[in-house]
mmCIF file of N, CA and C in Angstrom:
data_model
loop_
_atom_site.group_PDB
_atom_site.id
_atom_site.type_symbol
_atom_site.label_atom_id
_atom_site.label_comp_id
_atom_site.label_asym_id
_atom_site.label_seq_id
_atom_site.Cartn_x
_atom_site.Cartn_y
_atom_site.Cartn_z
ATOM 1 N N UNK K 1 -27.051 -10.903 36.343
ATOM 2 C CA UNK K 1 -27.319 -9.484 36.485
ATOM 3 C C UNK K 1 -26.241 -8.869 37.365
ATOM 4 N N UNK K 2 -25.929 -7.862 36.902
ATOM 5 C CA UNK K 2 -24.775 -6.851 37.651
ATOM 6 C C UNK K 2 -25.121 -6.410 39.233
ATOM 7 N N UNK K 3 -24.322 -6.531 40.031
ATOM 8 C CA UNK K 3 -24.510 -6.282 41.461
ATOM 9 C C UNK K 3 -24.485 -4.766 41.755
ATOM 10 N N UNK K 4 -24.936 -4.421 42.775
ATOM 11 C CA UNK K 4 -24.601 -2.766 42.682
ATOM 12 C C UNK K 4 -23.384 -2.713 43.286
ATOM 13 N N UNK K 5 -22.593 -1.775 42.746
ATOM 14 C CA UNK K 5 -21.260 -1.370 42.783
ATOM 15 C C UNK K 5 -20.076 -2.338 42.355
ATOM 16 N N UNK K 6 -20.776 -3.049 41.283
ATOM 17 C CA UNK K 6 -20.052 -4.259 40.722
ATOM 18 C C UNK K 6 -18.952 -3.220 39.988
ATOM 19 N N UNK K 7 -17.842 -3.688 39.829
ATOM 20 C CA UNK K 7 -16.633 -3.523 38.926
ATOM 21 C C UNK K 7 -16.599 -3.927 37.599
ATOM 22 N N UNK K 8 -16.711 -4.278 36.425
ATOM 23 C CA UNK K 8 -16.241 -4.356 35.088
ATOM 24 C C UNK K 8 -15.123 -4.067 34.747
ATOM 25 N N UNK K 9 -14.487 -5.567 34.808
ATOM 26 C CA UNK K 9 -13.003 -5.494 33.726
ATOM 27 C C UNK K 9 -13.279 -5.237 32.734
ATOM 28 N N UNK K 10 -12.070 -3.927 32.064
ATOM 29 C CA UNK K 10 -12.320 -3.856 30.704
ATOM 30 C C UNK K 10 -10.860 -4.317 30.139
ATOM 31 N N UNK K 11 -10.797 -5.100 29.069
ATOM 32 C CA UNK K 11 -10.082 -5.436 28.624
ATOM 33 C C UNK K 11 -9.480 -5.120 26.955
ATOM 34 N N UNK K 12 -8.054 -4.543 26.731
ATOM 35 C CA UNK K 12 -7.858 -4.133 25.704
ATOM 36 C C UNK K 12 -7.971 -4.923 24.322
ATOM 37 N N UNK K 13 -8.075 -4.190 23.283
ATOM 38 C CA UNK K 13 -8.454 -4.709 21.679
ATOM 39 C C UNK K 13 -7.096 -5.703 21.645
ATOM 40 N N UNK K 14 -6.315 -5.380 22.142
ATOM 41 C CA UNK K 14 -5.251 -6.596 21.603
ATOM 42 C C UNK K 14 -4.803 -7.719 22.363
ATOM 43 N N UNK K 15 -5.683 -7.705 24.013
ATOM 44 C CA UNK K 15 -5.573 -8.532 24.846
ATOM 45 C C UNK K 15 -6.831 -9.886 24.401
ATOM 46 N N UNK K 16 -8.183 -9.413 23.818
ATOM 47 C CA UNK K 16 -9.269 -9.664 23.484
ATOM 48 C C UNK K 16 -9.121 -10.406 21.942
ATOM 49 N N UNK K 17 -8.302 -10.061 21.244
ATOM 50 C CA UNK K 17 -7.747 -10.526 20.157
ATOM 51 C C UNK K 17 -6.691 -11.565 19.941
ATOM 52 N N UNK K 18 -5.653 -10.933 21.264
ATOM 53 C CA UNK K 18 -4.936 -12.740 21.371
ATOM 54 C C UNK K 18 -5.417 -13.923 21.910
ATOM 55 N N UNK K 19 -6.585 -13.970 23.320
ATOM 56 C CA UNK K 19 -7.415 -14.821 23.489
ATOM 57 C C UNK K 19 -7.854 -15.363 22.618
ATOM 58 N N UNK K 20 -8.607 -14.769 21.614
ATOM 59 C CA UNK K 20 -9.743 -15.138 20.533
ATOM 60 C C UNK K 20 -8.932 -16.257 19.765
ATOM 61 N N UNK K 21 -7.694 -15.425 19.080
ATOM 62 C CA UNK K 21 -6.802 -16.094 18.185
ATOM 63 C C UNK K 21 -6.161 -17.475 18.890
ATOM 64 N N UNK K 22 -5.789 -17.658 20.009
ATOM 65 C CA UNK K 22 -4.918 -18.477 20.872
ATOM 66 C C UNK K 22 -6.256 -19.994 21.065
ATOM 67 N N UNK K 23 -7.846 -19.311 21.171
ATOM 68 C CA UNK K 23 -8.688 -20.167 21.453
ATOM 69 C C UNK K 23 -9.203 -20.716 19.585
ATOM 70 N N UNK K 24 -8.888 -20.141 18.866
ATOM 71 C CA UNK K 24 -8.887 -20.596 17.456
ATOM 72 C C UNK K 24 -7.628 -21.203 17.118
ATOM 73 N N UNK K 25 -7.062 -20.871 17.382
ATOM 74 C CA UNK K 25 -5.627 -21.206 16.648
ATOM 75 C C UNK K 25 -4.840 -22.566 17.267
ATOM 76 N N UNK K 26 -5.178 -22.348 18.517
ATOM 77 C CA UNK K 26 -4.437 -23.629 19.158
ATOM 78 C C UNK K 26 -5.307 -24.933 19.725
ATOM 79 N N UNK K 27 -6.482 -24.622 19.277
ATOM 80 C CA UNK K 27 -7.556 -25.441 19.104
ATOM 81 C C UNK K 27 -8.145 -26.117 20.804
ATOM 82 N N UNK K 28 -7.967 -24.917 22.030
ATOM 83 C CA UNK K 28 -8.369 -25.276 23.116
ATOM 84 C C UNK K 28 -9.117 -25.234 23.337
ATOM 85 N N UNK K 29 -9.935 -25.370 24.601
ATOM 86 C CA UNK K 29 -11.439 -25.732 24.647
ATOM 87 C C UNK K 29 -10.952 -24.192 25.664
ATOM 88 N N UNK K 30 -12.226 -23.382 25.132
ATOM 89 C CA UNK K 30 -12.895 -21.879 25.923
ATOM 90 C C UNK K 30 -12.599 -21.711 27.406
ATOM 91 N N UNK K 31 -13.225 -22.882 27.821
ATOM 92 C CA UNK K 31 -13.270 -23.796 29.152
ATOM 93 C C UNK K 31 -11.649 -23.538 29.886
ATOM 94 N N UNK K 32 -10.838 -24.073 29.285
ATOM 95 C CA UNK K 32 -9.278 -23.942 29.825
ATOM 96 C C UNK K 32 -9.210 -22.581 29.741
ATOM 97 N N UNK K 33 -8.998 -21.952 28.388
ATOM 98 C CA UNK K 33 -8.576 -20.423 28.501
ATOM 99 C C UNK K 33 -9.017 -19.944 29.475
ATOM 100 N N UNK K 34 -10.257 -20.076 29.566
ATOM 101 C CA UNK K 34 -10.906 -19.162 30.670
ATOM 102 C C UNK K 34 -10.251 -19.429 32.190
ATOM 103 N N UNK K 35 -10.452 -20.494 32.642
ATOM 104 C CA UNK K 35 -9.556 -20.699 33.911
ATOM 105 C C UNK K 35 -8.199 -20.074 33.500
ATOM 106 N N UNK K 36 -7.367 -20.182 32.684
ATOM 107 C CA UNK K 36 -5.861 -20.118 32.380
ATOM 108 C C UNK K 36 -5.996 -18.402 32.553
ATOM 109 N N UNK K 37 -6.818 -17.682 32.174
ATOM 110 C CA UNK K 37 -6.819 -15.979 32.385
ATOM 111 C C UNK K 37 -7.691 -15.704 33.341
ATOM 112 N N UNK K 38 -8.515 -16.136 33.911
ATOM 113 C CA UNK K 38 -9.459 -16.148 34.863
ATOM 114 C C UNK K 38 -10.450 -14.951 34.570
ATOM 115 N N UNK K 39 -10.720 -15.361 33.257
ATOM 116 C CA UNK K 39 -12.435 -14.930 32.235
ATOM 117 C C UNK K 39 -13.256 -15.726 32.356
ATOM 118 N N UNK K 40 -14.478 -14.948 32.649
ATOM 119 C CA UNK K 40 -15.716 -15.439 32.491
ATOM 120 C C UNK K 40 -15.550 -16.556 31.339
ATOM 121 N N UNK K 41 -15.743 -17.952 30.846
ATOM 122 C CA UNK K 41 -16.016 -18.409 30.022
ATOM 123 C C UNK K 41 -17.490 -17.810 28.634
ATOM 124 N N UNK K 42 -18.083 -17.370 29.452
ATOM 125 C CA UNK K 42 -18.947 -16.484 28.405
ATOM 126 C C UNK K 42 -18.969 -15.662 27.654
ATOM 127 N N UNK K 43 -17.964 -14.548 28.205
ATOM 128 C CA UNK K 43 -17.126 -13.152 28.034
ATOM 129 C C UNK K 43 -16.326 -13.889 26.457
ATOM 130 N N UNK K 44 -15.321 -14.882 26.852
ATOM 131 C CA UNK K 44 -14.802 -15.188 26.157
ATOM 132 C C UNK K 44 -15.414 -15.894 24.565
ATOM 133 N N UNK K 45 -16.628 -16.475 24.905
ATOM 134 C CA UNK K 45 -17.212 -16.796 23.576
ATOM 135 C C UNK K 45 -18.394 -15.737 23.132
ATOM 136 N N UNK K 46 -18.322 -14.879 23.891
ATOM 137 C CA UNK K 46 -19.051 -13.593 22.971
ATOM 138 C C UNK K 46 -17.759 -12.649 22.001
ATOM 139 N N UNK K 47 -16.291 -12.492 22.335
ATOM 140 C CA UNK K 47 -15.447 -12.093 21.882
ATOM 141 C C UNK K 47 -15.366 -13.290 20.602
ATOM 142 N N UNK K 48 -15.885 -14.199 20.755
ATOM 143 C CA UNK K 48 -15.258 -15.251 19.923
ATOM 144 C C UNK K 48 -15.796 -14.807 18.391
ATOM 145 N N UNK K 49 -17.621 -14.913 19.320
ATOM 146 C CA UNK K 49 -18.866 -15.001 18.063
ATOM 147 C C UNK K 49 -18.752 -13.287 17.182
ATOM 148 N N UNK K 50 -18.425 -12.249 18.568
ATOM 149 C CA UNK K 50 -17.768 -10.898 17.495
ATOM 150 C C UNK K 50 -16.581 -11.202 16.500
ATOM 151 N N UNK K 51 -15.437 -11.594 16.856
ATOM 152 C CA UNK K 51 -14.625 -12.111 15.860
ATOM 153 C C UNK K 51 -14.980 -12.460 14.607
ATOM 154 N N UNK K 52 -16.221 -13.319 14.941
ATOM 155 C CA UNK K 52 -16.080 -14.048 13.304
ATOM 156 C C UNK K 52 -17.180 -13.354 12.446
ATOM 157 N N UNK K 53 -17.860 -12.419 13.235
ATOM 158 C CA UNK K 53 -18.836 -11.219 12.101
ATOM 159 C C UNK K 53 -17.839 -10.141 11.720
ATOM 160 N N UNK K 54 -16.334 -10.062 12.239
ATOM 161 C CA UNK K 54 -15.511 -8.895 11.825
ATOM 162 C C UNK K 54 -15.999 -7.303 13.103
ATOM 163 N N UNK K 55 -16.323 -7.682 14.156
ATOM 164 C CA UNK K 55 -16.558 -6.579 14.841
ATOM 165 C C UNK K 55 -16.257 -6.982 16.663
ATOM 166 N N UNK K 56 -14.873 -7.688 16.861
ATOM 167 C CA UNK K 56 -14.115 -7.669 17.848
ATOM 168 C C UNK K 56 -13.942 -6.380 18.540
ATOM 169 N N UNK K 57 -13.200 -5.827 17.701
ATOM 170 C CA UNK K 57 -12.969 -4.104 18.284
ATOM 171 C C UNK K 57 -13.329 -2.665 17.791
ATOM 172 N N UNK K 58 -15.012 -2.980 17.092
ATOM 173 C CA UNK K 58 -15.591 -2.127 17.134
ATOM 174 C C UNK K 58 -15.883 -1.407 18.447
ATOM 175 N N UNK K 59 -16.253 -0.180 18.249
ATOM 176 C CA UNK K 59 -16.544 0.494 19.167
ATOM 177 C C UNK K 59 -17.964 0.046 20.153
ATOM 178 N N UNK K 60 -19.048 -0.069 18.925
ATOM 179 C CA UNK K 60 -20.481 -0.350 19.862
ATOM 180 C C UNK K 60 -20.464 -2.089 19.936
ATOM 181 N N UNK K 61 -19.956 -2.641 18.777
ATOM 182 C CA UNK K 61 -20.040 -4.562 18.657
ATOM 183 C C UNK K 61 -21.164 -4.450 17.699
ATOM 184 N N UNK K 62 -21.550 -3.540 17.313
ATOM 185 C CA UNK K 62 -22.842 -3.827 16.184
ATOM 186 C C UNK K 62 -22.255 -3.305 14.738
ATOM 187 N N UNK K 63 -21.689 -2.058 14.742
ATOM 188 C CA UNK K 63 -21.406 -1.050 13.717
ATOM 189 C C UNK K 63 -20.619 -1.733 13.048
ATOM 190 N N UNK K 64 -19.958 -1.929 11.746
ATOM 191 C CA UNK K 64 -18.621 -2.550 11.292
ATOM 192 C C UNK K 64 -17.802 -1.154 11.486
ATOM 193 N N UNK K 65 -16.085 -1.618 11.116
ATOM 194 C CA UNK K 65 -15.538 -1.180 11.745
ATOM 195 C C UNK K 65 -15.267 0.092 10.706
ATOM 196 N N UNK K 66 -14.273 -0.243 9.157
ATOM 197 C CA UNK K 66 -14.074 0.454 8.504
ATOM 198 C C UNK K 66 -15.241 1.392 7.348
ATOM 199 N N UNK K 67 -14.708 2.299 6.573
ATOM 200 C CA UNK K 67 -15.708 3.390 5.895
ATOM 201 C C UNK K 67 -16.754 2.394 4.942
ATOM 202 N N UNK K 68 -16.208 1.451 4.555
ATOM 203 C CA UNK K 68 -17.297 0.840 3.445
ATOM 204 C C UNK K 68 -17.781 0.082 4.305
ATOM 205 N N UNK K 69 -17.778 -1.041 5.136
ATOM 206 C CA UNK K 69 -18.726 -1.862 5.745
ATOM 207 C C UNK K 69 -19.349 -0.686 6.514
ATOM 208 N N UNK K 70 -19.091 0.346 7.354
ATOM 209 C CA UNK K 70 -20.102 1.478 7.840
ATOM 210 C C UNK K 70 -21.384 1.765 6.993
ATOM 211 N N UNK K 71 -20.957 2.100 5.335
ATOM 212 C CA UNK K 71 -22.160 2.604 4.171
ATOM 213 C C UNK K 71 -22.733 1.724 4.058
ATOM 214 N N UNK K 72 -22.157 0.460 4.310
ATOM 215 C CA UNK K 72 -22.751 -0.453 3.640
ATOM 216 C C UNK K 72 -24.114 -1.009 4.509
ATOM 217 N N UNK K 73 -23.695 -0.609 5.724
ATOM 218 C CA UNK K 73 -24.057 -1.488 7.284
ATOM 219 C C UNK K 73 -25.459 0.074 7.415
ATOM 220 N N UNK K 74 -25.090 1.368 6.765
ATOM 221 C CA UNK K 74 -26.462 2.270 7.453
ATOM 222 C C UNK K 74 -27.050 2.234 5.534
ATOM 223 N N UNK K 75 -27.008 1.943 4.620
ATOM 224 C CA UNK K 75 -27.270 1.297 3.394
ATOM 225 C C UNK K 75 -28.679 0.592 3.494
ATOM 226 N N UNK K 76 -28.421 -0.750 4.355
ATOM 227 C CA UNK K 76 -28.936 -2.007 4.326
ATOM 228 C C UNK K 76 -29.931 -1.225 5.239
ATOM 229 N N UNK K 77 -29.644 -0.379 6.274
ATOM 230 C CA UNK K 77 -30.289 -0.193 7.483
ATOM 231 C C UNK K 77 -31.686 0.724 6.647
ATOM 232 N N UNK K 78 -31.160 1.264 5.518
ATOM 233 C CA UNK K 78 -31.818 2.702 5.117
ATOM 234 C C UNK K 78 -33.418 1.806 4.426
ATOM 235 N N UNK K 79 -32.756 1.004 3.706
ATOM 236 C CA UNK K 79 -33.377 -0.099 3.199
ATOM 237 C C UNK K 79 -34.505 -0.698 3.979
ATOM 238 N N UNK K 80 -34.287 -1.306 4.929
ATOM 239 C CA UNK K 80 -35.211 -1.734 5.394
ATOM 240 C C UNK K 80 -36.100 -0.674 6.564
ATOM 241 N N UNK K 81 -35.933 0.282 6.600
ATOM 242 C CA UNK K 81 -36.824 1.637 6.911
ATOM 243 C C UNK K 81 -37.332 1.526 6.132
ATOM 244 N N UNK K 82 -37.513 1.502 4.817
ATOM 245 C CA UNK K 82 -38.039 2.359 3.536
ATOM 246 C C UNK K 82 -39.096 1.320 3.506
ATOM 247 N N UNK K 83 -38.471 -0.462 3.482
ATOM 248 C CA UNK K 83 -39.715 -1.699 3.076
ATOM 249 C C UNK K 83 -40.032 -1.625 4.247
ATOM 250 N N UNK K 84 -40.085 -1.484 5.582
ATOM 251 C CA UNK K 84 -41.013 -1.605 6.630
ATOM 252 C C UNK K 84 -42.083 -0.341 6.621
ATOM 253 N N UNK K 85 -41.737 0.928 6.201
ATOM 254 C CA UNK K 85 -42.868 1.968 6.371
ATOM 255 C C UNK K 85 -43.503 2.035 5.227
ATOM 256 N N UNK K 86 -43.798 0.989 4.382
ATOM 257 C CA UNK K 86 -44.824 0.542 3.363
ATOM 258 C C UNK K 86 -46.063 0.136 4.163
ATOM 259 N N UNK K 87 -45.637 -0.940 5.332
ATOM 260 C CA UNK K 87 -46.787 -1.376 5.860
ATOM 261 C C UNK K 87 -47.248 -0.769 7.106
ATOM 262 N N UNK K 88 -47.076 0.942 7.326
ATOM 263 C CA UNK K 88 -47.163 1.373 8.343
ATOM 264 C C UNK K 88 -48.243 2.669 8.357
ATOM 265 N N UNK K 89 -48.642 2.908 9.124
ATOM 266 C CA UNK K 89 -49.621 3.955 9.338
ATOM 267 C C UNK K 89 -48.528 5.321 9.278
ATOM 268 N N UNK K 90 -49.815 6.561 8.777
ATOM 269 C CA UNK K 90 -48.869 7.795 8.607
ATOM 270 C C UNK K 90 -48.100 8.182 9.883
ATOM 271 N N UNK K 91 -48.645 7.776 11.349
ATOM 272 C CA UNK K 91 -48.106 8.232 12.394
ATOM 273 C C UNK K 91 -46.614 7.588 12.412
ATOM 274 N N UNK K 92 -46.908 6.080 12.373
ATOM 275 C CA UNK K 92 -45.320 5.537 12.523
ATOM 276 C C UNK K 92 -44.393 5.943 11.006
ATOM 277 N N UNK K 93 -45.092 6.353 9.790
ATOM 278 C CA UNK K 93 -44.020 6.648 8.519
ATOM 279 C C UNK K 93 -43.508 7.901 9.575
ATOM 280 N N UNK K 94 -43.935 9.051 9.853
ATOM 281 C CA UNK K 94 -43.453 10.342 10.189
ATOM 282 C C UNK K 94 -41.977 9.963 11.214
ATOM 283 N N UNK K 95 -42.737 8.840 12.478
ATOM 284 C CA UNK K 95 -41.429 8.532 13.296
ATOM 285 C C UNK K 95 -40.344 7.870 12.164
ATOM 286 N N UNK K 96 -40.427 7.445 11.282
ATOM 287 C CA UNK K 96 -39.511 6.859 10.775
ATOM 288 C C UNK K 96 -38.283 7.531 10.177
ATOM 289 N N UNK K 97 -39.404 8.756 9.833
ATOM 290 C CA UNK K 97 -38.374 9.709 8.858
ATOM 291 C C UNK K 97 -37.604 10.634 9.690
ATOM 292 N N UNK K 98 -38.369 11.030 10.508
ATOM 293 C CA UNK K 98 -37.447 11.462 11.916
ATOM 294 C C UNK K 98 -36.361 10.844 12.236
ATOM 295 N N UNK K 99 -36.295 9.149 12.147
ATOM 296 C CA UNK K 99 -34.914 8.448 12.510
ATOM 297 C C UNK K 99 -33.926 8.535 11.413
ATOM 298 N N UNK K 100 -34.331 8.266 10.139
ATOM 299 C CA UNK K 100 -33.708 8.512 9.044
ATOM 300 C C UNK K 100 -32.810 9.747 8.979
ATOM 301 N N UNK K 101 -33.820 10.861 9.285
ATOM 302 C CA UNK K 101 -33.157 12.595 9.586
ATOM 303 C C UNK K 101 -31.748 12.175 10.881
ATOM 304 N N UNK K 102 -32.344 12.122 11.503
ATOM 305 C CA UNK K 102 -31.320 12.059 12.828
ATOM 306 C C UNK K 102 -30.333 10.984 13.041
ATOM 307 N N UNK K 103 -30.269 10.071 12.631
ATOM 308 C CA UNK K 103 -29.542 8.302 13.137
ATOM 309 C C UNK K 103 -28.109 9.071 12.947
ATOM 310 N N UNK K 104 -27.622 9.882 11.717
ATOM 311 C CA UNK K 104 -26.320 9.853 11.788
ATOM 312 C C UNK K 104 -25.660 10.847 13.371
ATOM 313 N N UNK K 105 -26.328 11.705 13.472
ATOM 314 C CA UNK K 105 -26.194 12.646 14.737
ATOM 315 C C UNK K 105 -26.624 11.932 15.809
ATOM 316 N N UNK K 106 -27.390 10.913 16.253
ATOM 317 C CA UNK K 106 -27.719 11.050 17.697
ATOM 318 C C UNK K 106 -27.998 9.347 17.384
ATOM 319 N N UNK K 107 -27.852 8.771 18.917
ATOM 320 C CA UNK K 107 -28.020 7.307 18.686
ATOM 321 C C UNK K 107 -29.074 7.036 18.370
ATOM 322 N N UNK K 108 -29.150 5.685 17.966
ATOM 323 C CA UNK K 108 -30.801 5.142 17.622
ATOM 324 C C UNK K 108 -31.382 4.963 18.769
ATOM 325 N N UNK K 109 -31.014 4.440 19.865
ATOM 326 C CA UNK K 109 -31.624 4.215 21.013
ATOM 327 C C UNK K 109 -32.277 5.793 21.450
ATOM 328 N N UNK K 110 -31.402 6.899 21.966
ATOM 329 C CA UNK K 110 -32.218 7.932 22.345
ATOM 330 C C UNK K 110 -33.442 8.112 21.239
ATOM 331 N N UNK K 111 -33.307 8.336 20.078
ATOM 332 C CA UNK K 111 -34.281 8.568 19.043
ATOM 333 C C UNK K 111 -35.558 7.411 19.087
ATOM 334 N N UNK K 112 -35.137 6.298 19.635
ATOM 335 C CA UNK K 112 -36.437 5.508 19.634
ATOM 336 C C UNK K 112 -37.049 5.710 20.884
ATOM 337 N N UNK K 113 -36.649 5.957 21.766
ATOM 338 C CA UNK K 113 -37.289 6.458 23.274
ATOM 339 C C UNK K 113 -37.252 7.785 23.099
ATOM 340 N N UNK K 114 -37.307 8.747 22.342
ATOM 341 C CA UNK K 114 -37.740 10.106 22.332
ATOM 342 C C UNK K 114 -38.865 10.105 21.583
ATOM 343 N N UNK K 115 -38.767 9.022 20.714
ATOM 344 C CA UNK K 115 -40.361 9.163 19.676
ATOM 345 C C UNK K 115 -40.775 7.615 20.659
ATOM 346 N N UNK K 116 -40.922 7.361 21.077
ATOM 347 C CA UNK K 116 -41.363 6.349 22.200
ATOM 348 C C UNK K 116 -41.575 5.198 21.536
ATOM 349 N N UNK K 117 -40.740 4.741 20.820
ATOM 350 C CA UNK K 117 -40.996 3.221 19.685
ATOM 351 C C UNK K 117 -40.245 2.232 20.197
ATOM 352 N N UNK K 118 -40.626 1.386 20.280
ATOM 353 C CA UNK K 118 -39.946 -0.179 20.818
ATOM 354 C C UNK K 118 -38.758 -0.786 19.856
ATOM 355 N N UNK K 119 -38.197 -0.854 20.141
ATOM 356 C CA UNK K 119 -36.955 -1.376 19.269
ATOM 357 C C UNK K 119 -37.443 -2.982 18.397
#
């Protein structure tokens, strides 16, 4: 857990990308890199496990990056709104359609704590 007034290195898309590649490519153990740049070893295999879903240097780490994995990625999402509020009472269909209306304008997170729904 974060300390108060802790600092966060942020580190750039192409600094985060040669690690990744250098710990794939040259077949070292995480373990070294990490001492060798003085990264969290954890940091470094969460960059790893984004890498290999294609969302290293996305913006949020969830979204894909380009226009078709985006449609494709709020598509799938639309989808399973539609088969989950089959088995739902009229109160939770209404929140649903509310998220549906809004997701492209406003995050999902505010929208699920404004209609007060648990993720």
């Amino acid at each position: 857990m974060a300390k108060l007034g802790q600092k966060f290195n942020k580190y750039s898309k192409e600094f985060r990308l040669s690690i990744v590649e250098e710990c794939l490519k040259e077949n070292e153990k995480v373990r070294t890199i990490a001492i060798k740049f003085g990264i969290n070893r954890n940091t470094i295999e969460s960059w790893i496990r984004s890498y290999k879903f294609g969302k290293l240097n996305t913006k949020s780490g969830r979204q894909p990056g380009n226009e078709e994995d985006l449609l494709e990625f709020w598509k799938n999402k639309c989808e399973l709104m539609e088969k989950v509020s089959c088995f739902c009472n009229e109160k939770i269909r209404k929140k649903i359609e509310v998220i549906k209306k809004w997701r492209k304008k406003y995050k999902i997170n505010l929208l699920l704590e404004a209609l007060k729904v648990k993720r």
